[in-house]
PDB file of C-alpha atoms in Angstrom:
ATOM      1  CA  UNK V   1     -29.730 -84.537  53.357  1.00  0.00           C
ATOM      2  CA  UNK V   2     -29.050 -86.528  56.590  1.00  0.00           C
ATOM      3  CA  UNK V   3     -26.489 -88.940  55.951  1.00  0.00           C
ATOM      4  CA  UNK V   4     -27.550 -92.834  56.343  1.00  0.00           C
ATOM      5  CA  UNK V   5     -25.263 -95.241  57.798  1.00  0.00           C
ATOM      6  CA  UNK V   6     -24.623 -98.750  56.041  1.00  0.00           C
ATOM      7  CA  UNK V   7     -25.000-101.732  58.429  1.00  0.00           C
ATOM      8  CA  UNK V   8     -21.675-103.385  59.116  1.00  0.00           C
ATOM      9  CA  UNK V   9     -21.073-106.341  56.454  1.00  0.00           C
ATOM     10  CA  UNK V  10     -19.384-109.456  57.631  1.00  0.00           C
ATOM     11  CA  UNK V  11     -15.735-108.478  56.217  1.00  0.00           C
ATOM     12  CA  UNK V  12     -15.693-104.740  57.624  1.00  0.00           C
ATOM     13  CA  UNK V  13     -16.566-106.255  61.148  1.00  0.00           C
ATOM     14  CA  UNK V  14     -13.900-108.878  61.117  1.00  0.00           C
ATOM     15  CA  UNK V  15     -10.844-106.408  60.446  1.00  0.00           C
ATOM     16  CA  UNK V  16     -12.702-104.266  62.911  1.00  0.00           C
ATOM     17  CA  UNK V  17     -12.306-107.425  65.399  1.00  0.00           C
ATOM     18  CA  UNK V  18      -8.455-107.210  63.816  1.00  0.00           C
ATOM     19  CA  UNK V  19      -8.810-111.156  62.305  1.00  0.00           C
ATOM     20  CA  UNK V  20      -6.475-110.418  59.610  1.00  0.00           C
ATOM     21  CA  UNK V  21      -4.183-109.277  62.014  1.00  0.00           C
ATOM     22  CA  UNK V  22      -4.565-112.103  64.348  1.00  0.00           C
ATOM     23  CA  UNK V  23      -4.152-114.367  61.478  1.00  0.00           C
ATOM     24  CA  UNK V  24      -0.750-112.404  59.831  1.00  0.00           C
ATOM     25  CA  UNK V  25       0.487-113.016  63.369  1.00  0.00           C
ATOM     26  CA  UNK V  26      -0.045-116.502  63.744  1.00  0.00           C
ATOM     27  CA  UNK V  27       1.743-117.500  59.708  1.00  0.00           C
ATOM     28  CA  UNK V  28       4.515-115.112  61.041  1.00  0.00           C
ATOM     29  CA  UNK V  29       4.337-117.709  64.306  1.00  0.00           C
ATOM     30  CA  UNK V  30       4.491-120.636  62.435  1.00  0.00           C
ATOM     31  CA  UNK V  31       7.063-119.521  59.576  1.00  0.00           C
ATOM     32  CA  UNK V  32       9.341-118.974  62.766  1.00  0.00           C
ATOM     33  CA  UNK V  33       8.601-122.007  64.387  1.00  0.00           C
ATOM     34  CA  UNK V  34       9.515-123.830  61.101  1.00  0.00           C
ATOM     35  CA  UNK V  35      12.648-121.701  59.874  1.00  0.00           C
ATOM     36  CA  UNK V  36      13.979-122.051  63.596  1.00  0.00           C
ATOM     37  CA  UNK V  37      14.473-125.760  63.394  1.00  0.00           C
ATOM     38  CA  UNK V  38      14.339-126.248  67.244  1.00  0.00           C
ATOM     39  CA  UNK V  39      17.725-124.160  67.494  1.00  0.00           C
ATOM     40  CA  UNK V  40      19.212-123.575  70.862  1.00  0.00           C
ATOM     41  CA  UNK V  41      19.619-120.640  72.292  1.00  0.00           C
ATOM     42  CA  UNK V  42      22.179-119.508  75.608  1.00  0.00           C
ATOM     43  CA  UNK V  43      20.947-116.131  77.029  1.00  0.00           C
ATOM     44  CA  UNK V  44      23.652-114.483  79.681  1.00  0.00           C
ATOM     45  CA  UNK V  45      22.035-115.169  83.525  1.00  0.00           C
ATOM     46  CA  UNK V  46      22.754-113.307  86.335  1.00  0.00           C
ATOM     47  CA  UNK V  47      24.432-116.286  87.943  1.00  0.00           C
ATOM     48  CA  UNK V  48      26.404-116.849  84.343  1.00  0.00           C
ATOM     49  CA  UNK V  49      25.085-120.717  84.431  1.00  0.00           C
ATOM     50  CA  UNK V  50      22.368-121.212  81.944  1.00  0.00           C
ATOM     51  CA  UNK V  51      21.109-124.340  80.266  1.00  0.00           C
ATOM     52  CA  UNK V  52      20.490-124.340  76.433  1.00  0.00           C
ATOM     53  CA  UNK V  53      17.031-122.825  75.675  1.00  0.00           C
ATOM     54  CA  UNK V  54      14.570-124.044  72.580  1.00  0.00           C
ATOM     55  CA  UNK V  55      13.176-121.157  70.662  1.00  0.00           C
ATOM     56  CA  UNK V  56      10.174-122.925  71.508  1.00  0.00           C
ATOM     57  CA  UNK V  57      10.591-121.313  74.924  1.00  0.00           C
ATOM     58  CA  UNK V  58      10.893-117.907  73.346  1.00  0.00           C
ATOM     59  CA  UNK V  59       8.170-117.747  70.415  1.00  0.00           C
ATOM     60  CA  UNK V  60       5.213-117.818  72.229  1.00  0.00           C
ATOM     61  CA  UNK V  61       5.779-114.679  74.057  1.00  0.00           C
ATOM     62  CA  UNK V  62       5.718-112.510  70.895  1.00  0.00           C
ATOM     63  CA  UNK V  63       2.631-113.871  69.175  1.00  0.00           C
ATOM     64  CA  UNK V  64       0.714-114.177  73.069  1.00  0.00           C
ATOM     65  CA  UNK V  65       1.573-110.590  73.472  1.00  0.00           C
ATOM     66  CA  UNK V  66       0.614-109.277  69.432  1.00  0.00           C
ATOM     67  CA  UNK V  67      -2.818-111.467  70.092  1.00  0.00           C
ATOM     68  CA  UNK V  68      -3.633-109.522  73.514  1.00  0.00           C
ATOM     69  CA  UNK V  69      -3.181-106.603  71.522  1.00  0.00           C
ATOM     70  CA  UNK V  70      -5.134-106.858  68.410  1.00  0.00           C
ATOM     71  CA  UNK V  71      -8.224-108.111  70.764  1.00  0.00           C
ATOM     72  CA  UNK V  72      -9.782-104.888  71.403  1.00  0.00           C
ATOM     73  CA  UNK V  73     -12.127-103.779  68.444  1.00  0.00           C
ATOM     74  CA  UNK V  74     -11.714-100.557  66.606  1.00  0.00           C
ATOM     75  CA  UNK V  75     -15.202 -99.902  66.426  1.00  0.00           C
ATOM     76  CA  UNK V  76     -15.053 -97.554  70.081  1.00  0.00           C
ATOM     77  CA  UNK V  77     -18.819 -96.678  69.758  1.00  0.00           C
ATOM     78  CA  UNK V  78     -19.952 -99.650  69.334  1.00  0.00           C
ATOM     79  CA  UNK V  79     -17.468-100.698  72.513  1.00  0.00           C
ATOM     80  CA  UNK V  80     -18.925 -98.769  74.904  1.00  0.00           C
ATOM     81  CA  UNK V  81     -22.639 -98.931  73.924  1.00  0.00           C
ATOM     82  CA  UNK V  82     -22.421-102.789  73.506  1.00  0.00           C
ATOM     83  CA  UNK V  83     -19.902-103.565  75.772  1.00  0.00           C
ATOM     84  CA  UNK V  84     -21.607-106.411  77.675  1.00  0.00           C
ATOM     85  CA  UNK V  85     -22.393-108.822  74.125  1.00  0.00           C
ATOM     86  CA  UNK V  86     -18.169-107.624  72.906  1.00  0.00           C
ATOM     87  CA  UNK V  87     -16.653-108.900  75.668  1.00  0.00           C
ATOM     88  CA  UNK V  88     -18.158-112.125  74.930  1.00  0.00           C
ATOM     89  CA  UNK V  89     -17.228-111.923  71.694  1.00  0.00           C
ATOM     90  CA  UNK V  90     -13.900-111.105  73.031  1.00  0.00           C
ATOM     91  CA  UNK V  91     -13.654-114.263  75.130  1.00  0.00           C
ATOM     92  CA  UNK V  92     -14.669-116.665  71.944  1.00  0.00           C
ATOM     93  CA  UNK V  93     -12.025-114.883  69.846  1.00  0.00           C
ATOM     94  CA  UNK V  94      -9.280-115.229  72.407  1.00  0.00           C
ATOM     95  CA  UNK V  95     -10.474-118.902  72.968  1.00  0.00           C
ATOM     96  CA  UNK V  96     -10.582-119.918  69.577  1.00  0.00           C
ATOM     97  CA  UNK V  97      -6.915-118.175  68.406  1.00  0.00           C
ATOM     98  CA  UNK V  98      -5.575-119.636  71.227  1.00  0.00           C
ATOM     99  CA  UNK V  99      -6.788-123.512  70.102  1.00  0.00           C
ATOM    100  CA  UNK V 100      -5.906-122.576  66.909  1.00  0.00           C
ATOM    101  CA  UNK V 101      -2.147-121.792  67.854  1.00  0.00           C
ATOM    102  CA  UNK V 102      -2.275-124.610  69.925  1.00  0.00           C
ATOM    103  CA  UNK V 103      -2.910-126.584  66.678  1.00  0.00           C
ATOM    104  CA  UNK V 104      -0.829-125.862  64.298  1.00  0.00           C
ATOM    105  CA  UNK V 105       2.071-124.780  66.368  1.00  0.00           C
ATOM    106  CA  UNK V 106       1.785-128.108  67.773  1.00  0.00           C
ATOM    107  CA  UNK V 107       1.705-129.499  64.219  1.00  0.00           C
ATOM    108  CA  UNK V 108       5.011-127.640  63.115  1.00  0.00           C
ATOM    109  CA  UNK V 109       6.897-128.223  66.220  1.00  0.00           C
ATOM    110  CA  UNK V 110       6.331-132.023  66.142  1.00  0.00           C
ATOM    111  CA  UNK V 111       7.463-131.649  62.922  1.00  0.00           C
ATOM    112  CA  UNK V 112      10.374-130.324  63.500  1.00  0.00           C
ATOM    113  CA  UNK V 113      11.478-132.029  67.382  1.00  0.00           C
ATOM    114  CA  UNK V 114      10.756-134.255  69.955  1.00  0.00           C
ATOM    115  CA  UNK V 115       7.640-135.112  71.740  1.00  0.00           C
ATOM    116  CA  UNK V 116       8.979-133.793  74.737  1.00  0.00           C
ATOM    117  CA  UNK V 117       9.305-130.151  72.962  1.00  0.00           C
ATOM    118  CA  UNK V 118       5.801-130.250  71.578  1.00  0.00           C
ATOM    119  CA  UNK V 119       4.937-130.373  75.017  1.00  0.00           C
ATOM    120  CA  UNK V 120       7.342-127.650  76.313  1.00  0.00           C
ATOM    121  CA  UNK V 121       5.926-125.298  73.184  1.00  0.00           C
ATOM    122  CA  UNK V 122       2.155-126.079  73.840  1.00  0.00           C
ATOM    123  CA  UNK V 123       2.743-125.884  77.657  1.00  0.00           C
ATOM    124  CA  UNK V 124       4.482-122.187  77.131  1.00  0.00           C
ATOM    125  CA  UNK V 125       2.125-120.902  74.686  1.00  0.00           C
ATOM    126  CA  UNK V 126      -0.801-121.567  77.210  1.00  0.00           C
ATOM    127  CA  UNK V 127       1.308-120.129  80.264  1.00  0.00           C
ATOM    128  CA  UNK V 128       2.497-116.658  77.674  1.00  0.00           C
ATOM    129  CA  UNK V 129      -1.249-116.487  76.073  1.00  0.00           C
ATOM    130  CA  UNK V 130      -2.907-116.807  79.925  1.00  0.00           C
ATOM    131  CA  UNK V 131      -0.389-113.731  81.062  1.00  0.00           C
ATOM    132  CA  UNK V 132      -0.570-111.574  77.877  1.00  0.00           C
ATOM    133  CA  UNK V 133      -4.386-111.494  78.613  1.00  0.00           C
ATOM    134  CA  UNK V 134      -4.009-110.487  82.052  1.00  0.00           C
ATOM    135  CA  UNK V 135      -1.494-108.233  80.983  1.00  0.00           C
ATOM    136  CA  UNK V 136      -4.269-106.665  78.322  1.00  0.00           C
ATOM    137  CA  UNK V 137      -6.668-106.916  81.549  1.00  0.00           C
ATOM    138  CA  UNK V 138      -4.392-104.799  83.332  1.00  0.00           C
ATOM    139  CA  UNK V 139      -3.135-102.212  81.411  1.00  0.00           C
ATOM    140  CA  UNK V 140      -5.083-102.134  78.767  1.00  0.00           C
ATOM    141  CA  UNK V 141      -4.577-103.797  75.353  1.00  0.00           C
ATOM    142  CA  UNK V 142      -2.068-101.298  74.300  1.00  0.00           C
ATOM    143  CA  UNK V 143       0.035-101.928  77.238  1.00  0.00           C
ATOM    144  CA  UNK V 144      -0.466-105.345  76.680  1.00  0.00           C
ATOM    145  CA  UNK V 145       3.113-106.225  75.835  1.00  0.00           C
ATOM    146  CA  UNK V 146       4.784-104.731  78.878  1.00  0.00           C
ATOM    147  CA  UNK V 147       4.207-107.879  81.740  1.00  0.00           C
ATOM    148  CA  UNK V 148       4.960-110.473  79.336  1.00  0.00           C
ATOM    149  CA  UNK V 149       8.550-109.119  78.218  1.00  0.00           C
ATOM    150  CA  UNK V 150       9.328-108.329  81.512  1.00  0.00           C
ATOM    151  CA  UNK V 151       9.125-111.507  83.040  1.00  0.00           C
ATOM    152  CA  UNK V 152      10.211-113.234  80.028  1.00  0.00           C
ATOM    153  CA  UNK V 153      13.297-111.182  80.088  1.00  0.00           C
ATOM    154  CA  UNK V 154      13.412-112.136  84.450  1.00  0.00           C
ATOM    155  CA  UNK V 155      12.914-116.158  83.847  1.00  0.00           C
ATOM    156  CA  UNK V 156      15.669-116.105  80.935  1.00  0.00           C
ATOM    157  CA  UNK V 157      18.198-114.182  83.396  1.00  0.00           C
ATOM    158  CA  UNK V 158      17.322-115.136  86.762  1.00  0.00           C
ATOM    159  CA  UNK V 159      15.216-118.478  86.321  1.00  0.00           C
ATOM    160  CA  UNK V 160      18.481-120.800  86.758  1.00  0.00           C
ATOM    161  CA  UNK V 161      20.320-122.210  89.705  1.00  0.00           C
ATOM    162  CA  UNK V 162      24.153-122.082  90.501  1.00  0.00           C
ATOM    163  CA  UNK V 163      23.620-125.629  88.754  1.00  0.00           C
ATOM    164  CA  UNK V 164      21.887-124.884  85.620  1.00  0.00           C
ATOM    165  CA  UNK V 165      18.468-126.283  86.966  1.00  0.00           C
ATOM    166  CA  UNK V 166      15.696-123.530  86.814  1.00  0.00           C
ATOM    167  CA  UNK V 167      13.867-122.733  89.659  1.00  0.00           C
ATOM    168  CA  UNK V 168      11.076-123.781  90.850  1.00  0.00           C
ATOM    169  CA  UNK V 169       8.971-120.018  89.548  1.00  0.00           C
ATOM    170  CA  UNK V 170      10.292-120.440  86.817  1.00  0.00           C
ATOM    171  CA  UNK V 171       7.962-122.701  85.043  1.00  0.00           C
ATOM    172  CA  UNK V 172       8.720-121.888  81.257  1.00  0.00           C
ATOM    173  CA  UNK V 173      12.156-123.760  81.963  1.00  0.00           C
ATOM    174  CA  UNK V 174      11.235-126.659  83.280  1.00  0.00           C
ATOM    175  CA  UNK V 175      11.433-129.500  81.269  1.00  0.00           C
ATOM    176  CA  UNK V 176       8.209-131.175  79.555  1.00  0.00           C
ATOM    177  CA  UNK V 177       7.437-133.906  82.386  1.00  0.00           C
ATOM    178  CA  UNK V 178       7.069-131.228  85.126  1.00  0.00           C
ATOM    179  CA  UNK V 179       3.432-131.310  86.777  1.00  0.00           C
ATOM    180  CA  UNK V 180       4.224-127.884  88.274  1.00  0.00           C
ATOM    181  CA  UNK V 181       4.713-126.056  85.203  1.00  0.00           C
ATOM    182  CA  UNK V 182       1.927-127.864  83.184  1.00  0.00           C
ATOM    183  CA  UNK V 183      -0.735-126.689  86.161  1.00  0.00           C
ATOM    184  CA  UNK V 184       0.790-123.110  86.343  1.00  0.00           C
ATOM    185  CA  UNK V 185      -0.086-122.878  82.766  1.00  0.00           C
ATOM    186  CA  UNK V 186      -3.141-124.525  82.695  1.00  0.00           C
ATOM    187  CA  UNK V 187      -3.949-121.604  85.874  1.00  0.00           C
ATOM    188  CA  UNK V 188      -2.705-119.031  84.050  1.00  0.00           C
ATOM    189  CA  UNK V 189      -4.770-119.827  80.607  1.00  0.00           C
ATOM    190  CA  UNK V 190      -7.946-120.235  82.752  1.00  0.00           C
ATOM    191  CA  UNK V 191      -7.458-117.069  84.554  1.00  0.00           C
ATOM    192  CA  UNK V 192      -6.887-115.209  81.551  1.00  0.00           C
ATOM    193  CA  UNK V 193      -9.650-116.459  79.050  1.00  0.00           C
ATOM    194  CA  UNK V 194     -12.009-115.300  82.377  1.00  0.00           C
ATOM    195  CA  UNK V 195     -10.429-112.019  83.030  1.00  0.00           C
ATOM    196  CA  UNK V 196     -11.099-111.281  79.114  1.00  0.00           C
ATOM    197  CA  UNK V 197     -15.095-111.814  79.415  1.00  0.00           C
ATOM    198  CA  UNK V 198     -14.794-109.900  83.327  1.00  0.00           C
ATOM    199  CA  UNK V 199     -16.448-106.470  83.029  1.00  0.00           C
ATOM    200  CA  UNK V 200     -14.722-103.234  84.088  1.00  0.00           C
ATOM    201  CA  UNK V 201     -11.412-103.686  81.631  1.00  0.00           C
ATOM    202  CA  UNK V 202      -9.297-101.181  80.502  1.00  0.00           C
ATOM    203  CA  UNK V 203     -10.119-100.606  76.739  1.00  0.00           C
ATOM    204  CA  UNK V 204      -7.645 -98.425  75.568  1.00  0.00           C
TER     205      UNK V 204
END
């Protein structure tokens, strides 16, 4: 007897889409954020001159880069006979974690510090988010991870001047009244939200 298959129900579809993942990820985020207490952190430069650093500087990376990753749907069939309605699906998802983030990391962190680093921390999060897409653009979503640790890792070592001040590229360091950085991240979100609905990714 030919074997029927069961229409997709509303829960099956949204760990397909990796929600609960999304979701672990983002009360791992904000546990972090909350346990951290705004601590600062020194990381060794090349130049050995480094300012202190929030965690709020740091953070973002990891959930940007585990939220590029869990975008892709498990469902490959489905992928690559309805890839044209997914990636629009994709681009909602990624839109609506990332407000969400915004949200309640903003929440936690104004809880916690200054006004000045809820803006640093909502500021990074768009500028990591923006390149963990691209990076999941790129390479595919299981490469996602690889661009954003590497230049995390090059702004933390090389971002600094001789006089502690970071450098103009790097943007993540600068502090929270900085025009620059905030339109490099706004760029950077943009692009990436786009480059998720683009055809032609790499899906594996």
């Amino acid at each position: 007897m030919p074997r029927v298959s069961r229409p997709w129900g509303t829960g099956a579809y949204l760990r397909a889409r990796s929600t609960p993942r999304l979701l672990a990820g983002l009360l791992v985020l904000e546990t972090l954020t909350l346990l951290s207490g705004n601590t600062p952190l020194r990381f060794p430069t090349w130049s050995g001159v480094s300012a202190p650093v929030s965690v709020a500087v740091v953070i973002p990376v990891l959930y940007s880069v585990w939220t590029a990753t869990c975008l892709h749907s498990s469902m490959q069939d489905l992928e690559h006979h309805a890839a044209r309605p997914l990636r629009y699906w994709e681009l909602g998802q990624a839109t609506g974690v990332w407000l969400l983030t915004m949200l309640l990391l903003g929440t936690i962190v104004a809880a916690i510090s200054t006004p000045d680093f809820v803006t640093i921390a909502l500021r990074n999060t768009c500028l990591w988010f923006g390149v963990a897409l691209l990076s999941a653009r790129a390479l595919g979503t299981h490469r996602a991870w690889l661009i954003p640790l590497a230049g995390s890792l090059i702004v933390l070592a090389f971002g600094w001047d001789p006089a502690a001040h970071p450098h103009r590229w790097a943007v993540v360091l600068h502090p929270a009244g900085s025009t620059w950085a905030l339109a490099c991240s706004g760029l950077f979100i943009t692009v990436g939200l786009a480059a998720t609905a683009a055809t032609g990714r790499h899906r594996t």
